[in-house]
CSV table of C-alpha atoms in Angstrom, one decimal:
chain,number,residue,atom,x,y,z
A,18,MET,CA,-66.6,5.8,30.0
A,19,ALA,CA,-65.5,7.9,27.0
A,20,SER,CA,-63.8,11.2,27.7
A,21,SER,CA,-65.5,14.4,26.6
A,22,GLY,CA,-64.3,16.4,23.6
A,23,LYS,CA,-64.1,15.7,19.9
A,24,LEU,CA,-61.5,13.1,19.0
A,25,ILE,CA,-59.5,13.9,15.9
A,26,GLN,CA,-57.2,11.4,14.1
A,27,PHE,CA,-54.6,12.6,11.7
A,28,TYR,CA,-53.6,9.7,9.5
A,29,ASN,CA,-51.3,8.9,6.5
A,30,CYS,CA,-48.5,10.9,8.1
A,31,THR,CA,-45.2,10.7,9.9
A,32,ILE,CA,-44.6,12.3,13.2
A,33,LEU,CA,-41.6,13.4,15.3
A,34,ARG,CA,-41.6,11.4,18.6
A,35,ASP,CA,-38.7,10.6,20.9
A,36,SER,CA,-36.3,12.3,18.5
A,37,LYS,CA,-37.3,9.9,15.7
A,38,ILE,CA,-39.4,10.3,12.6
A,39,MET,CA,-42.1,7.6,12.9
A,40,ARG,CA,-44.9,6.4,10.8
A,41,GLU,CA,-47.8,6.9,13.1
A,42,ASP,CA,-51.2,8.6,13.4
A,43,LEU,CA,-51.6,11.7,15.5
A,44,TRP,CA,-54.6,11.8,17.9
A,45,VAL,CA,-55.9,15.1,19.3
A,46,ARG,CA,-58.6,15.8,21.8
A,47,ASN,CA,-59.5,19.2,23.3
A,48,SER,CA,-56.6,20.8,21.4
A,49,LYS,CA,-54.1,18.4,23.1
A,50,ILE,CA,-52.1,15.5,21.6
A,51,ILE,CA,-53.1,12.3,23.4
A,52,ASN,CA,-52.0,8.7,23.7
A,53,PRO,CA,-54.3,6.6,21.6
A,54,GLU,CA,-53.9,3.4,23.6
A,55,PRO,CA,-56.5,4.3,26.3
A,56,VAL,CA,-58.8,5.3,23.5
A,57,PHE,CA,-58.5,1.9,21.9
A,58,TYR,CA,-58.5,-0.3,25.0
A,59,ASP,CA,-60.4,1.6,27.7
A,60,GLU,CA,-62.8,3.9,25.9
A,61,LYS,CA,-63.3,1.7,22.8
A,62,VAL,CA,-64.3,4.6,20.6
A,63,MET,CA,-63.5,5.7,17.1
A,64,ALA,CA,-62.3,9.1,15.9
A,65,ASP,CA,-65.0,11.7,15.4
A,66,VAL,CA,-63.0,13.3,12.6
A,67,LYS,CA,-60.4,11.7,10.4
A,68,ILE,CA,-57.9,13.9,8.4
A,69,ASP,CA,-55.8,12.5,5.6
A,70,CYS,CA,-52.5,14.2,5.8
A,71,GLY,CA,-51.3,13.1,2.4
A,72,ASN,CA,-48.1,11.5,3.5
A,73,THR,CA,-46.8,14.7,5.2
A,74,LEU,CA,-44.6,15.1,8.2
A,75,ILE,CA,-46.2,16.6,11.4
A,76,VAL,CA,-43.7,18.3,13.7
A,77,PRO,CA,-44.1,21.0,16.4
A,78,GLY,CA,-43.8,24.6,15.1
A,79,PHE,CA,-40.9,26.7,16.3
A,80,ILE,CA,-41.4,29.8,18.4
A,81,ASP,CA,-38.9,32.6,17.9
A,82,LEU,CA,-38.9,34.9,20.9
A,83,GLN,CA,-36.2,37.3,19.6
A,84,ILE,CA,-36.3,38.2,15.9
A,85,ASN,CA,-35.2,41.7,15.0
A,86,GLY,CA,-36.3,41.5,11.4
A,87,GLY,CA,-35.5,39.6,8.2
A,88,PHE,CA,-36.1,39.5,4.5
A,89,GLY,CA,-34.8,43.0,4.1
A,90,CYS,CA,-36.8,44.3,7.1
A,91,ASP,CA,-35.6,45.8,10.4
A,92,PHE,CA,-38.3,46.3,13.0
A,93,SER,CA,-36.3,48.9,14.9
A,94,THR,CA,-35.7,51.1,11.8
A,95,PRO,CA,-38.4,50.1,9.3
A,96,LYS,CA,-37.9,51.3,5.8
A,97,GLU,CA,-41.7,50.8,5.2
A,98,ASP,CA,-44.8,50.7,7.3
A,99,ILE,CA,-44.1,48.5,10.3
A,100,ALA,CA,-47.2,46.4,9.6
A,101,ILE,CA,-45.9,45.6,6.1
A,102,SER,CA,-42.6,44.6,7.6
A,103,ILE,CA,-44.2,42.3,10.2
A,104,ASN,CA,-46.4,40.6,7.6
A,105,LYS,CA,-43.4,40.1,5.3
A,106,VAL,CA,-41.4,38.4,8.0
A,107,ALA,CA,-44.5,36.4,9.2
A,108,LYS,CA,-44.9,34.9,5.8
A,109,GLY,CA,-41.2,34.4,5.2
A,110,ILE,CA,-40.4,32.4,8.3
A,111,LEU,CA,-43.1,29.8,7.8
A,112,GLN,CA,-40.7,28.0,5.4
A,113,TYR,CA,-38.3,27.5,8.2
A,114,GLY,CA,-40.9,26.0,10.5
A,115,VAL,CA,-41.5,29.1,12.7
A,116,THR,CA,-45.2,29.3,13.5
A,117,SER,CA,-45.1,32.2,15.9
A,118,PHE,CA,-42.7,34.9,17.0
A,119,CYS,CA,-42.0,38.1,19.0
A,120,PRO,CA,-41.0,41.1,16.8
A,121,THR,CA,-38.0,42.5,18.7
A,122,LEU,CA,-36.8,46.1,19.0
A,123,ILE,CA,-33.3,46.9,20.0
A,124,THR,CA,-32.2,49.8,22.3
A,125,SER,CA,-33.7,53.0,20.7
A,126,THR,CA,-34.9,56.5,21.6
A,127,PRO,CA,-38.3,57.0,23.3
A,128,ASP,CA,-39.7,58.7,20.2
A,129,LYS,CA,-38.8,55.6,18.1
A,130,TYR,CA,-40.6,53.3,20.6
A,131,HIS,CA,-43.6,55.6,20.7
A,132,GLU,CA,-43.8,55.5,17.0
A,133,ILE,CA,-43.4,51.7,16.4
A,134,ILE,CA,-44.8,49.9,19.5
A,135,PRO,CA,-48.5,51.0,19.0
A,136,LYS,CA,-48.4,49.7,15.4
A,137,ILE,CA,-47.4,46.1,16.2
A,138,ARG,CA,-50.5,44.0,16.8
A,139,ILE,CA,-50.9,40.5,18.2
A,140,GLN,CA,-52.2,38.3,15.5
A,141,ASN,CA,-53.0,34.6,15.0
A,142,GLY,CA,-50.9,32.5,12.7
A,143,GLY,CA,-52.1,30.4,9.8
A,144,LYS,CA,-51.1,29.2,6.3
A,145,HIS,CA,-50.5,32.8,5.3
A,146,GLY,CA,-48.0,33.7,8.0
A,147,ALA,CA,-46.7,33.0,11.5
A,148,GLY,CA,-48.5,34.4,14.5
A,149,VAL,CA,-47.3,37.5,16.4
A,150,LEU,CA,-47.2,36.7,20.1
A,151,GLY,CA,-46.4,40.2,21.2
A,152,ILE,CA,-43.4,42.6,21.3
A,153,HIS,CA,-40.0,41.9,22.8
A,154,VAL,CA,-38.1,45.1,23.7
A,155,GLU,CA,-34.3,44.6,24.2
A,156,GLY,CA,-33.3,47.5,26.4
A,157,PRO,CA,-32.7,50.4,26.7
A,158,PHE,CA,-32.5,49.4,30.4
A,159,ILE,CA,-29.2,47.5,30.1
A,160,ASN,CA,-25.7,47.7,31.4
A,161,LYS,CA,-23.6,50.2,29.5
A,162,GLU,CA,-20.4,48.2,30.0
A,163,LYS,CA,-22.0,45.0,28.6
A,164,ARG,CA,-24.3,46.4,26.0
A,165,GLY,CA,-22.9,44.5,23.0
A,166,ALA,CA,-24.2,46.1,19.7
A,167,HIS,CA,-26.7,48.4,21.4
A,168,PRO,CA,-25.9,52.1,20.9
A,169,ILE,CA,-24.6,53.6,24.2
A,170,GLN,CA,-26.2,57.0,23.7
A,171,HIS,CA,-29.7,55.4,24.0
A,172,VAL,CA,-29.0,53.2,27.1
A,173,ARG,CA,-31.1,54.4,30.1
A,174,ASN,CA,-31.3,53.8,33.8
A,175,LEU,CA,-34.3,53.1,36.1
A,176,LYS,CA,-34.0,55.9,38.6
A,177,SER,CA,-37.7,56.5,38.6
A,178,GLY,CA,-38.7,52.9,38.5
A,179,ILE,CA,-41.7,51.8,36.5
A,180,GLU,CA,-42.4,55.4,35.5
A,181,ASP,CA,-39.1,55.4,33.5
A,182,VAL,CA,-40.3,52.2,31.7
A,183,ILE,CA,-43.7,53.7,30.7
A,184,ARG,CA,-42.2,57.0,29.7
A,185,THR,CA,-39.7,55.3,27.5
A,186,TYR,CA,-42.0,52.9,25.7
A,187,GLY,CA,-45.1,55.1,25.8
A,188,THR,CA,-47.2,52.1,26.4
A,189,LEU,CA,-46.8,48.5,27.7
A,190,TYR,CA,-49.7,47.4,25.5
A,191,ASN,CA,-48.8,44.3,23.4
A,192,ILE,CA,-45.3,44.1,25.0
A,193,ARG,CA,-44.8,40.5,26.2
A,194,ILE,CA,-41.0,40.4,26.9
A,195,ILE,CA,-38.6,43.1,28.2
A,196,THR,CA,-34.9,42.4,28.4
A,197,LEU,CA,-33.2,44.5,31.1
A,198,ALA,CA,-30.2,44.4,33.5
A,199,PRO,CA,-31.5,43.4,36.9
A,200,GLU,CA,-28.7,45.4,38.7
A,201,LEU,CA,-30.6,48.5,37.5
A,202,ASP,CA,-33.5,47.4,39.6
A,203,PRO,CA,-31.8,46.2,42.8
A,204,GLU,CA,-35.0,46.1,44.9
A,205,GLY,CA,-36.9,44.2,42.1
A,206,GLU,CA,-39.8,46.6,42.2
A,207,VAL,CA,-39.9,47.2,38.4
A,208,ILE,CA,-39.5,43.5,37.6
A,209,GLU,CA,-42.4,42.7,40.1
A,210,GLU,CA,-44.6,45.3,38.5
A,211,LEU,CA,-43.9,44.1,35.0
A,212,PHE,CA,-44.6,40.5,36.1
A,213,ARG,CA,-47.8,41.6,37.6
A,214,GLN,CA,-48.8,43.0,34.2
A,215,GLY,CA,-48.1,39.8,32.5
A,216,ILE,CA,-44.8,40.7,31.0
A,217,THR,CA,-41.8,38.3,31.1
A,218,VAL,CA,-38.6,39.9,32.1
A,219,SER,CA,-35.5,38.5,30.4
A,220,LEU,CA,-32.1,38.7,32.1
A,221,GLY,CA,-30.0,41.2,30.1
A,222,LYS,CA,-26.7,43.0,30.5
């Protein structure tokens, strides 16, 4: 019996499989790449849609989870409207195979976070630019002794727990990743609350 869902065949293409570039068609059903052998031998069905790829290479798109800017733009200290900076980077990184990314803000002052974070929107990608998955905030809840390039005067602690996080960022809306030093949250209460709200916590120092 045939499986449900439209069957799409991408042909006249090469694909990346098992670390090799191979001359093969790509088969997709229900937005998932499938093995065509059961289609041929078990289901005995043809593709519902056939797409000529024009001898192009099909490879997975890269996802950049930490990008602070690019193409003359700095997301933490934008010289122009942050939306313009985001769109400029989204268009520019397509040429490098990046299809989605998390605009990343380094350790900054609360007023800077309050100004920038509400203006960064999640958006779908396409031929005109990579998608925006959500914001990645690096700090300011990091270890002062291991802060790297982060300005020490803006590094903060977590004495008041999640309240410190919300006061600092102003909102958690559209934030998807927070890098913080776990030793600042020894009981794990802040990390658990962020996880509960769908935010990934990245180990930082």
